[in-house]
XYZ file of C-alpha atoms in Angstrom:
776
model
C 70.993 129.954 84.271
C 73.182 130.727 81.274
C 73.125 132.485 77.598
C 71.721 129.823 75.291
C 68.912 129.853 76.727
C 68.637 133.533 77.967
C 69.102 134.336 74.753
C 66.067 131.691 73.344
C 63.838 133.095 75.766
C 64.618 136.135 73.626
C 65.129 135.113 70.413
C 60.954 133.652 70.826
C 59.899 136.778 72.341
C 58.939 135.188 75.614
C 61.961 137.565 77.712
C 59.356 138.964 80.081
C 59.904 135.084 81.783
C 63.831 134.705 81.737
C 63.904 135.986 85.760
C 61.008 133.021 86.151
C 64.170 130.384 84.589
C 66.915 132.467 85.741
C 65.475 131.533 89.905
C 65.296 128.195 88.869
C 68.617 127.791 87.715
C 67.730 126.546 84.107
C 70.496 126.205 81.146
C 70.790 124.708 78.042
C 71.388 120.718 79.238
C 68.203 120.934 82.098
C 66.221 123.267 79.004
C 65.884 119.775 77.209
C 64.895 117.529 79.923
C 61.607 120.266 80.927
C 58.922 117.936 81.286
C 55.342 119.912 81.358
C 54.628 120.484 85.351
C 57.825 122.517 84.783
C 56.965 124.222 82.705
C 53.469 125.698 84.055
C 55.639 126.330 87.321
C 57.800 128.772 84.963
C 55.318 130.643 82.424
C 52.618 130.783 84.270
C 50.030 132.804 81.561
C 48.823 129.896 78.769
C 49.882 131.771 75.796
C 53.572 131.979 76.138
C 53.373 128.617 77.362
C 51.758 127.440 73.942
C 54.532 129.295 72.225
C 57.108 128.139 74.306
C 55.828 124.136 74.436
C 56.095 124.689 69.983
C 59.169 126.508 70.049
C 61.090 124.062 72.887
C 59.719 120.699 70.126
C 61.216 122.277 67.091
C 64.384 123.009 68.998
C 64.919 119.204 70.481
C 63.738 118.147 66.290
C 66.766 120.404 65.307
C 69.008 119.544 67.811
C 68.218 115.798 66.983
C 68.370 115.939 63.302
C 71.402 118.770 62.418
C 73.674 118.815 65.975
C 75.829 115.694 66.616
C 78.237 115.340 70.032
C 81.674 117.079 69.874
C 83.898 114.862 69.698
C 87.688 116.749 70.602
C 90.308 115.454 68.506
C 93.746 115.111 69.043
C 97.344 116.096 67.701
C 98.860 115.621 65.004
C 102.460 115.104 64.856
C 103.439 116.133 61.592
C 101.257 118.067 58.979
C 100.587 117.623 55.451
C 103.206 118.825 53.155
C 102.118 121.746 50.946
C 102.538 123.700 48.023
C 103.311 127.189 49.693
C 106.371 127.062 46.778
C 103.430 127.529 44.262
C 100.982 129.407 45.691
C 103.416 132.109 46.505
C 103.495 132.694 42.647
C 99.789 132.352 41.958
C 98.581 134.897 44.724
C 100.531 137.564 42.856
C 98.432 137.543 40.207
C 96.296 140.118 40.404
C 92.616 139.327 38.811
C 89.018 140.941 40.636
C 87.501 139.214 43.413
C 84.496 136.767 41.600
C 80.534 137.992 42.275
C 78.494 135.233 44.145
C 75.168 135.796 43.922
C 72.809 135.923 46.685
C 69.327 134.608 46.188
C 68.169 131.757 49.090
C 66.817 128.826 47.931
C 63.816 127.520 49.934
C 64.972 124.728 52.148
C 63.192 122.699 55.002
C 64.441 125.987 57.619
C 63.945 129.522 58.033
C 66.722 131.991 57.717
C 66.124 132.319 61.719
C 66.383 128.903 62.679
C 69.594 128.303 60.683
C 71.223 131.871 62.295
C 70.335 129.655 65.582
C 71.667 126.320 64.474
C 74.771 127.839 63.192
C 75.492 130.060 65.960
C 75.226 127.036 68.628
C 77.595 125.335 66.288
C 80.356 128.053 66.445
C 79.428 128.372 70.648
C 80.082 124.942 71.140
C 83.031 125.117 68.420
C 84.000 127.824 70.427
C 83.922 125.893 73.935
C 85.917 123.179 72.557
C 88.574 125.313 72.301
C 90.491 124.334 74.958
C 94.178 124.598 74.092
C 96.440 128.005 74.921
C 98.174 128.365 71.755
C 98.100 131.480 69.109
C 95.521 129.590 66.436
C 92.939 128.690 69.226
C 93.247 132.315 70.555
C 92.822 133.571 66.678
C 89.536 130.859 66.312
C 87.941 132.462 69.068
C 88.114 136.217 68.342
C 87.144 135.361 64.954
C 84.103 132.959 66.212
C 83.432 136.202 68.489
C 83.969 138.747 65.605
C 80.795 136.370 63.394
C 78.243 138.371 65.892
C 77.189 141.860 64.228
C 74.095 143.101 63.805
C 73.121 146.066 61.301
C 70.220 148.556 62.166
C 68.439 150.726 59.207
C 67.337 154.206 60.747
C 64.201 155.753 59.247
C 64.253 158.974 59.837
C 60.797 160.837 59.972
C 61.244 164.539 58.818
C 58.223 167.041 58.452
C 56.151 169.947 60.489
C 54.301 170.169 62.804
C 50.389 168.834 62.367
C 52.157 167.358 58.768
C 50.889 163.536 60.266
C 54.185 162.049 61.446
C 53.134 161.081 64.447
C 49.557 159.391 63.024
C 51.556 157.368 60.054
C 54.049 156.030 62.435
C 51.146 154.729 64.198
C 49.615 153.778 61.242
C 52.574 151.840 60.073
C 52.694 149.704 63.513
C 49.279 149.108 62.470
C 48.236 150.818 66.305
C 46.197 154.278 66.909
C 47.321 154.993 70.361
C 50.453 154.616 70.247
C 52.442 158.379 69.601
C 49.650 160.900 70.449
C 48.440 162.810 67.339
C 45.535 164.967 66.289
C 43.961 168.261 67.473
C 44.879 167.847 71.332
C 47.538 167.547 70.938
C 49.947 170.711 69.534
C 53.837 169.989 68.985
C 56.253 166.345 69.597
C 58.984 168.253 71.138
C 61.296 165.833 71.143
C 63.482 162.195 69.561
C 61.341 159.467 69.470
C 63.070 156.366 68.372
C 60.420 153.651 67.703
C 61.636 149.921 67.639
C 60.527 146.137 68.532
C 61.026 144.496 71.153
C 61.245 140.592 72.340
C 58.577 141.569 75.487
C 54.962 141.652 75.545
C 55.037 144.973 76.907
C 55.419 148.007 75.317
C 57.792 150.162 76.948
C 59.023 153.902 76.683
C 63.124 153.940 77.685
C 63.499 157.822 78.245
C 66.783 159.449 78.205
C 67.407 162.960 79.703
C 70.228 165.482 79.162
C 72.450 165.361 82.654
C 72.261 167.929 85.335
C 74.833 170.027 83.568
C 74.073 170.328 80.581
C 69.741 171.836 82.085
C 71.809 174.448 84.408
C 73.985 175.279 81.032
C 70.333 175.561 78.917
C 68.565 177.453 82.055
C 71.364 180.171 82.640
C 71.238 180.618 78.842
C 67.834 180.779 78.304
C 67.416 182.631 81.138
C 70.359 185.305 79.533
C 68.146 185.317 76.375
C 65.061 186.415 77.987
C 67.213 189.108 79.852
C 68.857 190.158 76.668
C 65.607 190.490 74.647
C 63.593 193.116 77.099
C 67.624 195.411 76.762
C 67.733 194.738 73.102
C 64.001 196.974 72.704
C 65.781 199.596 73.707
C 69.002 198.762 70.751
C 69.262 201.563 68.601
C 70.130 199.374 65.473
C 66.444 198.728 64.714
C 65.959 200.919 61.069
C 62.519 200.163 60.368
C 60.670 198.859 63.663
C 60.310 195.053 63.011
C 59.531 192.671 64.621
C 62.007 190.600 67.649
C 62.697 186.704 66.626
C 60.477 185.102 68.061
C 61.247 182.005 65.770
C 64.616 181.525 68.022
C 64.346 178.276 68.885
C 65.573 178.284 72.449
C 61.677 179.554 72.869
C 62.567 180.015 76.819
C 59.308 181.137 77.588
C 57.774 177.682 76.504
C 60.246 175.591 78.255
C 60.420 177.229 81.100
C 56.809 177.197 81.758
C 56.594 174.051 80.942
C 58.784 172.410 83.499
C 58.772 175.239 85.876
C 55.392 176.572 85.747
C 55.075 180.649 85.975
C 57.778 179.904 89.244
C 60.997 180.671 87.724
C 60.070 184.516 86.508
C 60.922 184.890 90.434
C 63.826 181.936 90.738
C 67.416 182.414 90.111
C 69.188 180.110 87.991
C 70.823 177.985 91.488
C 67.224 178.063 92.947
C 65.529 176.441 89.650
C 68.308 173.605 89.987
C 66.601 172.431 93.749
C 65.804 168.880 93.536
C 62.203 169.303 94.385
C 61.514 170.271 90.680
C 62.580 166.604 89.745
C 61.226 164.854 92.766
C 59.159 162.662 90.289
C 62.198 161.856 88.097
C 64.770 160.875 89.863
C 66.547 159.210 86.925
C 66.999 162.950 85.958
C 69.193 163.381 88.758
C 71.395 160.080 89.169
C 72.240 159.998 85.038
C 69.424 157.130 84.613
C 67.285 155.994 81.445
C 63.769 155.471 83.168
C 61.639 152.923 81.994
C 58.490 152.470 81.695
C 55.814 149.818 81.077
C 52.397 149.138 79.991
C 49.870 146.495 78.376
C 49.240 147.972 76.068
C 50.558 151.330 73.638
C 47.862 153.982 75.331
C 47.774 153.213 78.708
C 51.783 153.933 77.817
C 50.761 156.865 75.240
C 49.489 158.346 78.808
C 52.778 157.879 81.048
C 54.957 159.174 78.831
C 53.628 162.546 76.993
C 54.397 164.523 79.333
C 57.399 163.801 78.210
C 57.083 164.387 74.790
C 54.906 167.255 74.162
C 55.142 170.940 74.667
C 51.724 171.468 74.730
C 48.824 170.274 75.177
C 44.227 171.419 75.676
C 44.863 168.767 78.753
C 47.691 171.013 80.271
C 45.541 171.355 83.823
C 45.844 166.964 84.193
C 49.555 167.536 83.684
C 51.047 169.757 86.428
C 54.634 169.382 85.273
C 55.670 168.839 82.054
C 59.105 167.073 81.292
C 60.354 166.662 78.076
C 62.801 169.780 77.772
C 65.444 167.456 80.361
C 64.466 164.594 77.687
C 67.288 164.003 75.182
C 65.422 160.281 73.732
C 62.396 158.472 74.480
C 63.039 155.028 72.996
C 59.603 153.482 72.289
C 59.238 148.824 72.505
C 56.629 147.535 70.421
C 55.777 143.351 71.048
C 54.959 141.912 68.168
C 55.761 143.732 65.357
C 57.551 141.617 62.200
C 59.726 144.435 60.632
C 61.174 146.385 63.221
C 64.054 143.958 64.416
C 66.206 146.012 62.455
C 65.278 148.876 61.896
C 64.079 151.802 64.299
C 61.765 154.495 62.850
C 63.156 157.665 64.800
C 60.801 161.022 64.890
C 63.525 163.782 64.476
C 62.522 167.407 64.807
C 63.223 169.353 61.867
C 66.484 171.514 62.596
C 67.902 170.119 65.226
C 68.090 171.473 69.437
C 69.949 174.413 70.700
C 70.487 172.523 73.744
C 74.733 170.692 72.430
C 73.853 167.434 73.728
C 70.787 166.854 72.093
C 72.191 168.482 68.949
C 75.364 166.442 68.504
C 72.216 163.097 68.787
C 70.059 164.399 66.353
C 73.178 165.194 64.276
C 74.023 161.860 64.358
C 70.901 160.351 63.570
C 70.598 162.105 60.418
C 73.645 160.664 59.573
C 72.869 157.625 60.243
C 69.403 157.027 58.557
C 69.757 155.006 55.659
C 66.318 156.114 54.720
C 64.323 159.554 55.461
C 60.882 160.046 55.290
C 59.374 163.312 54.437
C 55.879 164.224 55.419
C 54.094 167.039 54.144
C 49.648 167.174 53.729
C 48.636 166.027 50.115
C 47.004 169.433 49.543
C 50.789 171.674 49.697
C 52.914 168.893 49.074
C 55.377 170.413 46.082
C 54.418 173.755 46.834
C 54.970 173.402 51.142
C 58.242 175.972 51.387
C 59.024 174.297 54.967
C 58.983 171.140 54.069
C 61.252 171.409 51.332
C 64.003 173.775 53.228
C 63.696 170.561 55.304
C 65.426 168.672 53.057
C 67.199 171.524 51.699
C 68.746 172.152 55.297
C 69.771 168.417 55.864
C 71.405 167.687 52.691
C 74.407 167.752 53.588
C 74.161 165.667 56.366
C 72.569 163.133 54.749
C 74.119 162.612 51.923
C 78.108 163.349 52.050
C 77.752 163.613 55.775
C 75.665 160.592 55.991
C 74.835 157.544 55.198
C 71.095 158.389 52.764
C 70.654 155.984 50.129
C 66.488 157.134 49.815
C 64.387 160.233 50.292
C 60.356 159.183 50.440
C 58.356 162.155 50.048
C 54.822 161.233 51.758
C 51.860 162.757 50.849
C 49.556 162.494 53.732
C 45.490 162.862 53.995
C 45.000 161.567 50.224
C 41.415 160.592 51.533
C 39.939 163.522 50.789
C 41.937 163.161 47.363
C 40.492 161.106 43.365
C 42.815 159.080 41.948
C 43.549 161.347 38.881
C 44.226 164.026 41.053
C 47.115 162.089 43.214
C 48.894 161.385 39.784
C 49.094 164.989 39.055
C 50.514 165.703 43.258
C 52.529 163.233 42.638
C 53.823 164.626 39.171
C 54.168 168.102 40.930
C 56.573 166.655 43.461
C 58.417 164.842 40.984
C 59.203 168.329 39.413
C 59.613 170.387 42.229
C 62.469 167.575 42.775
C 64.653 168.806 39.749
C 63.575 172.236 39.779
C 65.503 172.157 43.651
C 69.365 172.327 42.086
C 70.883 172.570 46.506
C 69.043 168.323 46.114
C 69.138 167.404 43.043
C 73.383 167.981 42.609
C 73.258 165.582 46.500
C 70.716 162.782 45.153
C 69.467 161.073 41.766
C 65.582 160.889 40.565
C 66.399 157.032 41.096
C 66.904 157.646 45.644
C 63.025 159.885 45.030
C 60.008 158.160 45.765
C 56.748 160.063 46.037
C 54.116 158.054 48.041
C 50.440 159.104 48.742
C 49.076 158.019 52.572
C 46.049 158.222 54.595
C 46.530 157.015 58.073
C 43.411 157.929 59.232
C 42.114 155.415 56.286
C 44.017 152.566 57.504
C 43.729 152.438 60.648
C 39.966 152.248 60.434
C 40.364 149.033 58.634
C 38.665 150.136 55.598
C 38.953 148.836 52.464
C 42.369 150.254 51.195
C 43.493 150.818 47.393
C 48.035 150.154 47.685
C 48.226 152.579 44.765
C 46.036 154.953 46.660
C 46.417 154.433 49.652
C 50.863 153.413 49.959
C 51.118 152.546 53.723
C 51.119 148.659 52.637
C 53.873 149.461 50.107
C 56.058 151.755 52.733
C 55.400 148.981 55.410
C 56.908 146.331 52.525
C 59.985 148.592 52.051
C 60.809 148.369 55.784
C 59.720 144.657 56.114
C 62.632 144.438 53.088
C 65.041 146.546 55.299
C 64.396 144.295 58.073
C 65.150 141.471 56.610
C 67.455 139.805 58.013
C 69.085 137.988 54.805
C 72.589 139.351 55.171
C 73.568 138.995 58.520
C 72.230 135.089 58.473
C 74.337 135.002 55.136
C 77.089 136.596 57.146
C 77.688 134.992 60.204
C 76.771 131.741 58.353
C 79.841 132.268 55.648
C 82.237 133.670 58.750
C 80.951 130.505 60.520
C 82.110 128.043 56.968
C 85.663 129.128 56.754
C 86.526 129.386 60.017
C 85.328 125.431 61.233
C 86.917 124.885 57.075
C 90.281 126.007 58.843
C 89.898 123.873 61.583
C 89.225 120.727 59.940
C 91.810 121.774 57.523
C 94.640 122.207 59.810
C 93.753 119.248 61.594
C 94.526 117.271 58.038
C 97.406 118.794 57.191
C 104.501 131.511 53.696
C 101.410 131.590 51.338
C 100.964 134.686 49.278
C 102.734 137.738 47.931
C 100.306 140.537 48.813
C 102.411 143.384 47.808
C 100.668 143.275 44.108
C 97.361 143.992 44.815
C 98.178 146.093 48.486
C 100.125 148.386 45.752
C 96.949 148.179 43.517
C 94.299 149.072 45.843
C 97.367 152.093 47.016
C 97.129 153.565 43.511
C 93.808 154.087 43.457
C 93.557 155.845 46.049
C 96.661 158.347 45.848
C 94.549 158.321 42.107
C 91.624 159.597 44.059
C 92.835 162.091 47.228
C 94.974 163.759 43.977
C 91.954 164.604 42.153
C 90.667 165.925 45.723
C 93.754 168.569 46.904
C 92.692 169.708 42.441
C 89.756 170.160 43.092
C 90.080 171.590 46.870
C 92.880 174.197 45.798
C 90.688 175.923 43.519
C 88.024 175.812 46.452
C 90.453 178.086 48.487
C 91.061 179.701 45.336
C 87.781 180.941 45.146
C 87.158 181.482 48.536
C 89.990 183.813 49.046
C 88.761 185.909 46.460
C 85.004 186.069 47.564
C 84.747 185.194 51.163
C 83.663 188.767 51.776
C 80.957 188.521 49.366
C 79.769 185.256 51.400
C 79.827 187.474 54.479
C 78.594 189.961 53.650
C 74.964 188.214 52.471
C 74.958 186.461 55.957
C 75.692 189.663 57.828
C 73.095 191.877 55.882
C 69.569 189.989 55.193
C 67.972 191.984 52.483
C 64.432 190.607 53.823
C 64.737 191.326 57.565
C 64.416 194.266 60.004
C 68.447 195.129 61.897
C 66.067 194.765 64.896
C 65.510 191.447 63.752
C 68.369 190.421 63.048
C 70.344 191.419 65.960
C 68.687 188.653 67.958
C 68.792 186.743 65.605
C 72.521 187.124 65.288
C 73.264 187.550 68.214
C 72.118 183.620 68.344
C 74.161 182.975 65.512
C 77.188 183.653 67.611
C 76.230 182.119 70.820
C 75.833 178.772 69.383
C 79.269 178.969 67.181
C 77.812 180.723 64.469
C 74.840 178.533 63.330
C 71.058 179.979 64.633
C 68.800 177.205 64.807
C 65.102 178.406 64.145
C 61.804 176.320 65.087
C 60.455 177.239 61.563
C 62.485 178.501 58.302
C 66.009 177.763 57.225
C 68.707 177.735 59.825
C 71.491 180.466 59.519
C 75.385 178.724 59.562
C 77.980 181.076 59.010
C 80.429 178.097 59.079
C 78.729 176.860 55.961
C 78.507 180.028 54.465
C 82.291 180.498 54.185
C 83.070 177.165 53.495
C 80.427 176.176 51.021
C 83.245 177.316 47.600
C 85.309 174.296 49.543
C 82.354 171.886 49.194
C 81.183 173.013 45.965
C 84.162 172.029 44.747
C 84.375 167.971 45.911
C 80.456 167.840 46.056
C 80.360 165.906 43.014
C 83.777 163.869 43.081
C 83.047 162.729 46.720
C 79.283 161.471 46.119
C 81.240 158.783 43.177
C 84.126 157.989 45.520
C 82.273 157.267 48.472
C 78.296 156.223 47.736
C 76.180 155.018 50.495
C 75.407 152.363 48.569
C 78.074 150.122 49.723
C 77.181 148.090 47.075
C 78.850 150.234 44.748
C 81.722 150.117 46.165
C 84.310 153.185 47.790
C 87.404 154.328 46.629
C 86.291 153.608 42.636
C 85.552 149.471 43.572
C 89.643 149.434 44.577
C 88.402 148.058 47.963
C 86.063 145.674 46.748
C 88.550 144.890 43.210
C 91.355 143.497 46.891
C 91.901 139.313 45.961
C 93.970 136.910 46.179
C 92.141 134.901 43.713
C 91.242 131.914 45.839
C 88.757 130.617 44.053
C 91.358 129.557 41.025
C 93.697 127.954 43.722
C 90.726 126.099 45.712
C 89.930 124.041 42.442
C 94.262 124.047 41.519
C 95.428 123.298 45.499
C 92.933 120.544 46.685
C 95.000 119.630 49.934
C 94.376 122.498 51.272
C 91.099 124.071 49.563
C 89.755 124.013 53.693
C 92.336 126.467 54.626
C 91.292 128.364 50.863
C 88.183 128.464 51.734
C 88.204 130.295 54.864
C 91.239 132.973 53.485
C 88.146 133.301 51.233
C 85.785 133.572 53.537
C 88.235 135.748 55.273
C 88.837 137.788 52.343
C 85.159 139.196 51.478
C 84.215 140.057 55.799
C 87.406 142.448 55.954
C 86.152 144.288 53.070
C 82.873 144.375 53.863
C 84.327 145.598 57.472
C 86.464 148.166 55.050
C 83.249 149.158 53.400
C 81.775 150.125 56.611
C 84.738 152.569 58.521
C 84.245 153.921 55.181
C 81.160 155.345 55.101
C 81.419 155.856 58.792
C 85.022 158.187 58.043
C 83.588 159.880 55.609
C 81.197 161.575 57.040
C 83.873 162.821 59.562
C 85.481 164.128 56.252
C 83.197 165.830 53.913
C 82.099 167.565 57.665
C 86.128 168.688 58.118
C 85.748 171.390 55.667
C 82.909 173.680 58.091
C 84.804 172.005 61.006
C 87.560 174.395 60.388
C 86.265 177.387 59.004
C 84.471 176.781 62.435
C 87.323 176.314 64.445
C 89.084 179.328 63.287
C 85.943 181.056 63.782
C 84.896 180.606 67.746
C 87.261 183.444 68.531
C 85.166 185.682 66.842
C 81.916 184.343 67.743
C 82.791 184.688 71.325
C 83.378 188.302 71.375
C 81.031 189.482 69.133
C 77.978 187.847 71.686
C 79.790 189.376 74.719
C 79.169 193.231 72.591
C 75.895 194.322 74.663
C 73.523 197.943 74.261
C 72.991 200.243 71.525
C 75.757 199.875 68.451
C 75.908 196.422 68.966
C 74.518 194.980 65.914
C 76.857 197.480 64.329
C 80.083 195.742 66.471
C 78.803 192.338 65.469
C 79.069 192.183 62.047
C 82.377 194.867 61.578
C 84.612 192.572 64.347
C 82.912 189.156 62.149
C 84.660 191.277 59.065
C 87.504 192.135 60.318
C 88.406 188.908 62.129
C 87.674 186.799 57.978
C 89.533 189.106 56.402
C 91.969 188.569 58.585
C 92.026 184.877 58.456
C 91.378 183.927 54.940
C 94.370 181.590 55.772
C 92.025 178.947 57.191
C 90.515 177.971 53.808
C 93.929 176.538 53.042
C 93.858 174.985 56.638
C 90.674 173.701 56.065
C 91.753 171.908 52.884
C 95.376 170.359 54.372
C 92.995 168.806 57.227
C 90.971 167.607 54.784
C 93.360 165.805 52.935
C 95.318 164.667 55.964
C 92.901 163.311 57.095
C 91.874 161.331 53.661
C 95.744 160.307 53.990
C 94.915 158.327 57.150
C 92.399 156.428 55.426
C 94.239 154.973 52.271
C 96.993 154.420 55.411
C 94.267 152.738 57.773
C 93.349 150.845 54.905
C 95.659 149.298 53.740
C 97.216 147.971 56.501
C 94.174 146.696 57.702
C 93.973 144.553 54.376
C 98.337 143.661 54.792
C 97.999 143.120 58.921
C 94.693 141.193 58.792
C 95.570 138.458 55.520
C 98.821 138.307 56.541
C 97.574 137.017 60.522
C 94.713 134.609 57.874
C 97.411 133.572 55.873
C 99.773 132.989 58.572
C 96.930 130.523 61.124
C 95.103 128.307 57.805
C 99.144 127.952 55.783
C 100.942 127.489 58.300
C 100.306 125.925 61.490
C 102.228 124.221 63.890
C 100.566 120.891 65.102
C 98.433 121.488 67.710
C 94.820 120.180 68.965
C 91.888 121.623 67.787
C 88.592 119.215 67.948
C 86.948 117.293 65.180
C 84.659 119.566 63.117
C 83.712 117.840 60.248
C 80.414 117.283 61.268
C 79.358 120.391 62.252
C 81.204 121.913 58.895
C 79.171 118.942 56.691
C 75.559 120.939 58.575
C 76.954 124.116 57.982
C 78.320 123.873 54.365
C 74.195 122.493 53.939
C 73.336 125.816 55.148
C 76.122 127.968 53.489
C 74.711 126.473 49.674
C 71.480 126.815 50.823
C 71.497 130.559 51.297
C 73.764 130.760 48.540
C 71.189 128.849 46.130
C 73.204 125.967 45.060
C 75.551 128.196 43.504
C 78.272 127.185 45.702
C 77.867 123.542 45.856
C 80.423 122.039 43.793
C 82.471 123.770 46.805
């Protein structure tokens, strides 16, 4: 069985039958010649068989209409004369790239079918490139590079009981998938929900490593032992309570997995394989996969891997959620999660380092965030707003977030006038929250009212009051494959143009264009340097004041804060409670630096790629191929290739910058953390009487002696910005030089005749561009 058959079965959502086709060695050629009896033997269920027959019939029709036989051309002994001398001068002129309209005209085929057609053509073209010359290798690489997929992450946040699970169930129109309601208390792990091409519901459970659990197990037991010892600490001044909100929750985690046995056993004994006999995947660092014909059936199987408490706990001997890193739930027959993933996220991350890194990665990769809260507390719920405030930097400058949707649940209990009042109150609260408002504009923030219960009942839903249909429409728009299809077809059109043009026959001085980009980015880096210098000066003068506000909180007893501070020092300066605001000393110390650049950073690196990074300097780079195509008809096809390559490399660079800018922004806090680690280790080691006083004194002394770390943080960020500038310039220059060399300086070589394929792809290309480029 070849990739063509496997891909088609997956595309048609018939991947459950891949094994049967593979066993019978069905390849592309035999696929087209299957008769009814053979199909009956391969697909034994009537429903999937009917779907397969319909899809195969359409595939055969498209093949006959659009996919001509593949003729192989012969080598030309000489190339048609070129006008490189004239083009040399033309390329040196600077002018902005023309903007294209991306409105797809109505065509006879869906975009999914167009993409499938063009991918099939390009596969055959790649197979026909038999030559071992550099051009053939170059073209094969270009065809391979066409395969890209953009997946949008939608992060779902909210406090326990806000209705996150119910909302996700309503969105996918399946009440039984994620456990919700009063039976279960809390979802404790990250859950991703996305589509599958198969017919079954699936849960892919990824565990932390044995080493990670052993390390965490040791920490959990130490926390419990230290809490007992700390009751005798003389640092408590008013008898305040202990730190019950500590995110570690050692008793809860250990009791979930081990029952009461952990109290009498050592860390070494608790790592015995007998505790993990039902999850061999944990012991072998593999993903555990559960499958079921129904959502309810899958939910019953994976609940022990995701939930922390249950009134039905007597039916579950052992809960495995403390060992789980992430669960990916895959749902069949879903039309808007092919390119979108819903991610159920804990509010404050996790004390386990590997889980926390994954949490940070997910949050930073979310293009849209849903903040879920109950209707009656929407504007006033402190914890909900704190979730957004705490994640603001990670979402915006350290992430990709473009939209925040504040979702108020249980709207069925409110009348329409009250809903308007609640929405208005939430918007006013958003405007009042300066920490959030400085990172996100009002255009990014929208309020929705929903009732998952009402929607799942199938009752007459008024979309103005219960806005779940609007949320589903947003997901459908994110899932739209138009950009993926357009990018692939445009790239294919350029490659085929180059091949056909080369069969029929030094352009460009890039220095002016590259110099323009270099100047623009250099000017931006200079502006960052000026702002960071002011941030360094302010940090050095006021850091001890900032530190004092962290070390001596006014609303917490010394006993409670002693445990909080020790927890933070054990975790490199960060303490993450179950509820409330995390405490991060590194961010506190770096705050004057980040505040000095926040506004400039937001304008320089917008999360909406369409706005253009570095103030549009990348998008402005252009070889002006549009005007040259009109002037030099003899190399028109080669210039079309250059045009598509230019657009591709700019899109690729904008994505690269979107990823790198997260690291650049976070480098300020990371540099501070690196300079503070020695202090954290020393302070966390104190025990017994006077521990809080010693921890405070050690931290104050260290910060006073390390004020140079602010200058170091500035230099690290500037160095990373400079490295990014060099990456951009080097990528533009090398890619475009290579493309010019292969398109306009190619020696005679054997290339296939792709004229028929070029005609088909050009037709699709024009359809996707709404006929705007018909003249080309």
